[in-house]
Coordinates of N, CA, C and O in Angstrom, one line a residue:
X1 N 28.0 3.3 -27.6 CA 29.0 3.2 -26.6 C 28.8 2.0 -25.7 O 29.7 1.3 -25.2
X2 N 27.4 1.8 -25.5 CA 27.4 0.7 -24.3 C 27.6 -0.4 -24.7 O 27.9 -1.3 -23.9
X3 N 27.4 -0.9 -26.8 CA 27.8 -1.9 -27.0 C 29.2 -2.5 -27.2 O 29.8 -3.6 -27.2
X4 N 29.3 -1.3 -27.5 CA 31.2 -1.2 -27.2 C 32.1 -1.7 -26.4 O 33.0 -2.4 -26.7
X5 N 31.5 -1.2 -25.0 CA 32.2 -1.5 -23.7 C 31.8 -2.5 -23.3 O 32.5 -2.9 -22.4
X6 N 30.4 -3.6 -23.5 CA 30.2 -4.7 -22.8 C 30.2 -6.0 -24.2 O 29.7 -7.1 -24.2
X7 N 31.0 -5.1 -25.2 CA 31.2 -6.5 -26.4 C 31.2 -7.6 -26.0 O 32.2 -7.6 -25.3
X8 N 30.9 -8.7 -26.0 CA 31.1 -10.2 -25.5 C 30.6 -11.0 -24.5 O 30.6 -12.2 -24.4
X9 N 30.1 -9.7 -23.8 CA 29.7 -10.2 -22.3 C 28.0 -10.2 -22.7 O 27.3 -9.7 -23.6
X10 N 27.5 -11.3 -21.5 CA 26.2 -11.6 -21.6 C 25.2 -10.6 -20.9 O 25.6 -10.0 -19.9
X11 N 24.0 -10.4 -21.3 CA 23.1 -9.1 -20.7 C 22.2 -10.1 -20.0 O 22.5 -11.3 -20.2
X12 N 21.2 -10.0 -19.2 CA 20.1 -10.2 -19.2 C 19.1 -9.1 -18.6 O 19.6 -8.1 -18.0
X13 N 17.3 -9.3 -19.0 CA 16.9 -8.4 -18.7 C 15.7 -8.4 -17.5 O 14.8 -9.2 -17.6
X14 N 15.8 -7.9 -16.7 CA 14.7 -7.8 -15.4 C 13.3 -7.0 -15.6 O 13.2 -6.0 -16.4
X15 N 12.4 -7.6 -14.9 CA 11.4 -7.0 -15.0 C 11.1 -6.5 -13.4 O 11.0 -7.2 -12.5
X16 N 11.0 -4.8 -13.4 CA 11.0 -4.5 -12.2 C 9.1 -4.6 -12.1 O 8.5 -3.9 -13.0
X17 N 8.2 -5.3 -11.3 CA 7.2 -5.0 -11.0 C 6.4 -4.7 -9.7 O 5.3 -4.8 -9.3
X18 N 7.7 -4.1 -8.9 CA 7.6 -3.4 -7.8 C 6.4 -1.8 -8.0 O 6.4 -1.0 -9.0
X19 N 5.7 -1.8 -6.9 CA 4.7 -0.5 -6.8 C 5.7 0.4 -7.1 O 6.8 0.0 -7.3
X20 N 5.3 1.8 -7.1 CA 6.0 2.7 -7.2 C 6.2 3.4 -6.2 O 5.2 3.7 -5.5
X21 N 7.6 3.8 -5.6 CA 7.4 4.9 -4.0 C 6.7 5.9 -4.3 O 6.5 6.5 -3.3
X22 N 5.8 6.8 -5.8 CA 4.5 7.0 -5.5 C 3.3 7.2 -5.4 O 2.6 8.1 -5.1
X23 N 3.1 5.6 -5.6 CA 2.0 4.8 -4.9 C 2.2 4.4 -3.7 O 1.1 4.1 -3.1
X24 N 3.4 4.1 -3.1 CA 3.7 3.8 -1.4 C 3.4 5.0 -0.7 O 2.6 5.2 0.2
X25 N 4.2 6.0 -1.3 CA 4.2 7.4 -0.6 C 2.5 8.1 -0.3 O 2.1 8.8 0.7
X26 N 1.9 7.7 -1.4 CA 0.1 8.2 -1.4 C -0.5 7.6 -0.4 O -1.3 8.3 0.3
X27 N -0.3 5.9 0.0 CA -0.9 5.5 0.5 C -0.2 5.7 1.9 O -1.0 6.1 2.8
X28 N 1.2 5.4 2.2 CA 1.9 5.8 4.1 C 0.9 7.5 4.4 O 0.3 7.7 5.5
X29 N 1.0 8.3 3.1 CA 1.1 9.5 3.5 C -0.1 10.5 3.4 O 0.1 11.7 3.7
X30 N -1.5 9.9 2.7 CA -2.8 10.2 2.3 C -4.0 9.4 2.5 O -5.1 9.7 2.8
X31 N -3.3 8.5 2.3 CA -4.5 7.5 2.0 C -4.8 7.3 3.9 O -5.7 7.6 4.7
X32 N -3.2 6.5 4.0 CA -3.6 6.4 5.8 C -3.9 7.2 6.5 O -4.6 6.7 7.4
X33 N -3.6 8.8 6.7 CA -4.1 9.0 7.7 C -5.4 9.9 7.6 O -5.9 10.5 8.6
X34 N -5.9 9.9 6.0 CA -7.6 9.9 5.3 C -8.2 9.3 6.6 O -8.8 10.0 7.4
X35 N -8.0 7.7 6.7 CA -8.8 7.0 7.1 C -8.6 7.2 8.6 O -9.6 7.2 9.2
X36 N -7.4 7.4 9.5 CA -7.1 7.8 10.7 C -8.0 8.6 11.4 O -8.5 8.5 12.5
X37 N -8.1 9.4 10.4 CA -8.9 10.7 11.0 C -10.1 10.8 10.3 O -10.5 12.0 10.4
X38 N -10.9 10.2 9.8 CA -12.1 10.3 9.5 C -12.8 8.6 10.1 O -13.7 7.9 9.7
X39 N -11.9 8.4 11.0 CA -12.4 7.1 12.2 C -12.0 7.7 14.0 O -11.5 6.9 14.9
X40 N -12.4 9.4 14.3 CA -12.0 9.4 15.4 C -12.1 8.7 16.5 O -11.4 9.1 17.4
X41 N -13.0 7.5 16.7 CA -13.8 6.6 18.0 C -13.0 5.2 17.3 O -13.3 4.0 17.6
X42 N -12.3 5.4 16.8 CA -11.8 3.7 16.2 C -11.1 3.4 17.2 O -11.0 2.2 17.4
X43 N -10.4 4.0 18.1 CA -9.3 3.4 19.0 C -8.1 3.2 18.7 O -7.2 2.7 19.3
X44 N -8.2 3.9 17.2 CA -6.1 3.8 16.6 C -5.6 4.4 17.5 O -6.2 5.4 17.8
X45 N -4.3 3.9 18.4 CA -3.4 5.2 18.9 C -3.0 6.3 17.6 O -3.3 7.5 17.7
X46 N -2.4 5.8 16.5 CA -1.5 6.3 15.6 C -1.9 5.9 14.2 O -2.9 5.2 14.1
X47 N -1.3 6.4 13.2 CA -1.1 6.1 11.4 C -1.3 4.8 11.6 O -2.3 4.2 11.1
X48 N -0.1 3.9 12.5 CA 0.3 2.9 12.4 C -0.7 1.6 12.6 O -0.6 0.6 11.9
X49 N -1.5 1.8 13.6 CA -2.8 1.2 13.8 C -3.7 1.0 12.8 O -4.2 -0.1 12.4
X50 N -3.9 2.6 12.0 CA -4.9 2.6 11.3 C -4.6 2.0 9.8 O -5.4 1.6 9.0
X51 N -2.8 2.2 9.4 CA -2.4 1.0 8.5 C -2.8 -0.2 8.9 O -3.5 -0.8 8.2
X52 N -2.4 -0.8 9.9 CA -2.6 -2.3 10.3 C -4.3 -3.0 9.7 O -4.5 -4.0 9.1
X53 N -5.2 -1.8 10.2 CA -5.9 -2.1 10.3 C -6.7 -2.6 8.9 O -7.5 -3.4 8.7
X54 N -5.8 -1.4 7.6 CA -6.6 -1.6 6.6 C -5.7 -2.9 5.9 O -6.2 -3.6 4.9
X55 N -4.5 -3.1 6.5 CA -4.0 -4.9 5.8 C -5.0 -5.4 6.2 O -5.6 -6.1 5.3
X56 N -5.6 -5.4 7.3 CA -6.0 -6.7 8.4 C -7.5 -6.9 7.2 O -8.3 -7.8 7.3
X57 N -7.5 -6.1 6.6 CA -9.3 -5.9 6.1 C -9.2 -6.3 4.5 O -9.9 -7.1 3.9
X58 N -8.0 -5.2 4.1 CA -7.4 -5.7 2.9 C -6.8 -6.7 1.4 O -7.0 -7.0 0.2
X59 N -5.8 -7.0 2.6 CA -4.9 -8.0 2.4 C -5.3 -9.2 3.5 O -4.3 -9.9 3.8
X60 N -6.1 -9.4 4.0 CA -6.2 -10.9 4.8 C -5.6 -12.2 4.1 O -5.8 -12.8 3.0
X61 N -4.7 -12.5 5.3 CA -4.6 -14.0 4.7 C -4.6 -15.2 6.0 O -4.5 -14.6 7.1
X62 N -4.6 -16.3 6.1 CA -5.3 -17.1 7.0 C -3.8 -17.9 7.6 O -2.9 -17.5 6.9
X63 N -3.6 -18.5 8.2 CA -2.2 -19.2 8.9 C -3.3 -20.0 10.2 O -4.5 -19.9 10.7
X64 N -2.3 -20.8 10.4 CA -2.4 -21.5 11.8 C -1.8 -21.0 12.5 O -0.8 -20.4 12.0
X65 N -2.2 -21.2 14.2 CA -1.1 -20.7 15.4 C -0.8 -21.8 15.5 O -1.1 -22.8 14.9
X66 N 0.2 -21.7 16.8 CA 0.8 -23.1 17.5 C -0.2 -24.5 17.9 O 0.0 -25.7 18.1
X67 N -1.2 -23.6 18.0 CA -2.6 -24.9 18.3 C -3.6 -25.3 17.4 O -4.6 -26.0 17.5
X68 N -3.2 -24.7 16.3 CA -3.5 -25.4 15.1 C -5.0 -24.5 15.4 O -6.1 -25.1 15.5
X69 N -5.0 -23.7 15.5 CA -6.5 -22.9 15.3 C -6.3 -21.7 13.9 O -5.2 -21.2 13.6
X70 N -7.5 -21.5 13.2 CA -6.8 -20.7 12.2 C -7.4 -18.9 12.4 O -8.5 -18.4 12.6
X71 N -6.1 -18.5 12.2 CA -5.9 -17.1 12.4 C -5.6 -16.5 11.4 O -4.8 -16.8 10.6
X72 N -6.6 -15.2 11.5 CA -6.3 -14.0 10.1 C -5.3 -13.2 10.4 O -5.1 -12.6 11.5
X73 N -4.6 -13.1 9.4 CA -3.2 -12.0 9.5 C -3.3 -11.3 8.2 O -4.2 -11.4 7.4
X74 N -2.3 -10.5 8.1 CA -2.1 -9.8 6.9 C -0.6 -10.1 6.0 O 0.5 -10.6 6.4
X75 N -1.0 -9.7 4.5 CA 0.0 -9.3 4.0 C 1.1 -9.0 4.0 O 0.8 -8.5 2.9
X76 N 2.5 -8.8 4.2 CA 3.2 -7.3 3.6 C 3.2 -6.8 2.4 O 3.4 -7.5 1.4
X77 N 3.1 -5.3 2.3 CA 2.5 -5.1 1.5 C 3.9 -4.9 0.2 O 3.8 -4.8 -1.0
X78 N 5.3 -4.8 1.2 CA 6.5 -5.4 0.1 C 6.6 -6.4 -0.6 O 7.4 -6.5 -1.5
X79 N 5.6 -7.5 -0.2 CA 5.8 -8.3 -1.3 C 4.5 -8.9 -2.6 O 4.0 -9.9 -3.1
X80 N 4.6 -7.3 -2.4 CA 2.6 -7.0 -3.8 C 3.8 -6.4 -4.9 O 4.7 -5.6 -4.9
X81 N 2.9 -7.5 -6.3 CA 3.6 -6.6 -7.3 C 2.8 -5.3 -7.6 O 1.8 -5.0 -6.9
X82 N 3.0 -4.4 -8.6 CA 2.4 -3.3 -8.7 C 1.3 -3.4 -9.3 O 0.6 -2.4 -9.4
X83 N 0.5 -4.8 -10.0 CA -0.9 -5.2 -10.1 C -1.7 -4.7 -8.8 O -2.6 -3.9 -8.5
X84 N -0.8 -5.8 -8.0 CA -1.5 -6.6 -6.9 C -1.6 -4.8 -5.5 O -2.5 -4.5 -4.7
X85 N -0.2 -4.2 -5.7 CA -0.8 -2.7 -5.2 C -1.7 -2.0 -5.3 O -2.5 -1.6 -4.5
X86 N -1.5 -1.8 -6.8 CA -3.0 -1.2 -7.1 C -4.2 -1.5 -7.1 O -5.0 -0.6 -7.4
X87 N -4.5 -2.8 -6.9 CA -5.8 -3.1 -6.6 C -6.4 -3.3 -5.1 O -7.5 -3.3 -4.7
X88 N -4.7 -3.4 -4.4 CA -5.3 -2.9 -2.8 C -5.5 -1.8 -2.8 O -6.4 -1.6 -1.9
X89 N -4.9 -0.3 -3.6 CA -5.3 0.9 -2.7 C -6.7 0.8 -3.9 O -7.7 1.0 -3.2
X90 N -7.0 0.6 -5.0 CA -8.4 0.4 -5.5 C -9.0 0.0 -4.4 O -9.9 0.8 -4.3
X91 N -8.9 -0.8 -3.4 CA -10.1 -1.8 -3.0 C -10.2 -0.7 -1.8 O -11.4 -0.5 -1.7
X92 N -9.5 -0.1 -1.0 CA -9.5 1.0 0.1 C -10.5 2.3 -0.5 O -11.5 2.7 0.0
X93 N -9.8 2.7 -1.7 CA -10.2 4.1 -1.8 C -11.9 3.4 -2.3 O -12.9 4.1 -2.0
X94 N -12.1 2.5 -2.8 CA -13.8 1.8 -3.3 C -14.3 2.1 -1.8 O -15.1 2.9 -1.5
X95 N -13.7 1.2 -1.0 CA -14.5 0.9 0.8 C -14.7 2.8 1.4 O -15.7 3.2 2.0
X96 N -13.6 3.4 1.0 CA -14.2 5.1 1.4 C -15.4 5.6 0.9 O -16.3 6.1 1.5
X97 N -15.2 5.6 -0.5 CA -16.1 6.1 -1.5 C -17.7 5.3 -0.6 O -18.4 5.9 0.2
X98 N -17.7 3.7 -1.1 CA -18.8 3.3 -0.2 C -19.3 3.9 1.2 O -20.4 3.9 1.8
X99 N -18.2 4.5 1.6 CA -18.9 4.5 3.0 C -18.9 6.2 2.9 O -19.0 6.6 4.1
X100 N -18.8 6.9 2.3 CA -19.1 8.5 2.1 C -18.1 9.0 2.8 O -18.3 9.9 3.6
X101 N -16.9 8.3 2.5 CA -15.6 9.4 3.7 C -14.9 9.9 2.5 O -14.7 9.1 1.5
X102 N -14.4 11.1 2.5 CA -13.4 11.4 1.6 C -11.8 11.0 1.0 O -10.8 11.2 1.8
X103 N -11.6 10.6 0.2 CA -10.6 10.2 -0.6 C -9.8 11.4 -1.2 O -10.1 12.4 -1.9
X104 N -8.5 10.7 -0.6 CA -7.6 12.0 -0.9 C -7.0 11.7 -2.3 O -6.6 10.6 -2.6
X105 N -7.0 12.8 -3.2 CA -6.7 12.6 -4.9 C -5.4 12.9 -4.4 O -4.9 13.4 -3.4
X106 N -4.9 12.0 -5.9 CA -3.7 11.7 -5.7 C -2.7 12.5 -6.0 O -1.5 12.2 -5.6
X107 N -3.1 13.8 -7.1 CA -2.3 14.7 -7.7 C -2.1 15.8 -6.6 O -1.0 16.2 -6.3
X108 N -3.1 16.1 -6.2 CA -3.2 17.0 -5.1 C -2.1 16.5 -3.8 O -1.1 17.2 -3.5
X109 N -2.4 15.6 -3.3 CA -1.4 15.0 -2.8 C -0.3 15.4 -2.9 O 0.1 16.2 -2.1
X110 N 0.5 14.9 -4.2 CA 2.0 15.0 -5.0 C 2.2 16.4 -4.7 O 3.2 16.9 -4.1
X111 N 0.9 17.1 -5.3 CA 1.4 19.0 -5.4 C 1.6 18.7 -4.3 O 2.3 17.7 -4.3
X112 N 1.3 19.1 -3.1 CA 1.1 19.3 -1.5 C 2.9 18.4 -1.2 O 3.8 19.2 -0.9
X113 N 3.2 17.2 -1.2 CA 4.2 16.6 -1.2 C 5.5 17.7 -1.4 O 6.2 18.3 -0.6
X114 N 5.5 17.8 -2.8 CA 6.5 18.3 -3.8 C 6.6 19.7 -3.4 O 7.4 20.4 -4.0

């Protein structure tokens, strides 16, 4: 039927290699506030800090300011393909493991989610 109805007409095909919402969802909703709360003296007010913080460690990337001095910034993490996701929350959930804090599994997660 679908070649039916688009007889003539031209296709093309996309490659979606966007993360998955969940792998976004593991990491907004597990992964970050794992690390929130197993850093109580860090000084995060919120989630939100303690995300910042793991771009800033993460995903570093370098820029100039207006005075031409160079400054570390981060990522966003919308524009990682789902390689390049997965090997950031690899490189987070490795830095936990090294440092003996617990990593939250990811199925358990989902159950708990769902």
């Amino acid at each position: 039927m679908f070649f039916e109805r688009n007889e003539g007409k031209d296709a093309s095909i996309e490659i979606n290699d966007a993360p998955s919402e969940q792998m976004r969802r593991y990491f907004e909703g597990a992964v970050v506030p794992a690390v929130y709360y197993q850093h109580p003296n860090s000084g995060w007010r919120d989630f939100r800090d303690a995300r910042t913080a793991l771009k800033n460690e993460f995903l570093a990337t370098y820029s100039l300011d207006i005075r031409g001095l160079r400054i570390k910034t981060s990522r966003s993490t919308a524009e990682l393909s789902k390689t390049a996701y997965s090997a950031f929350l690899l490189a987070v959930t490795a830095w936990l493991e090294e440092n003996q804090l617990e990593i939250p599994d990811p199925e358990e997660f989902k159950a708990w989610r769902d």
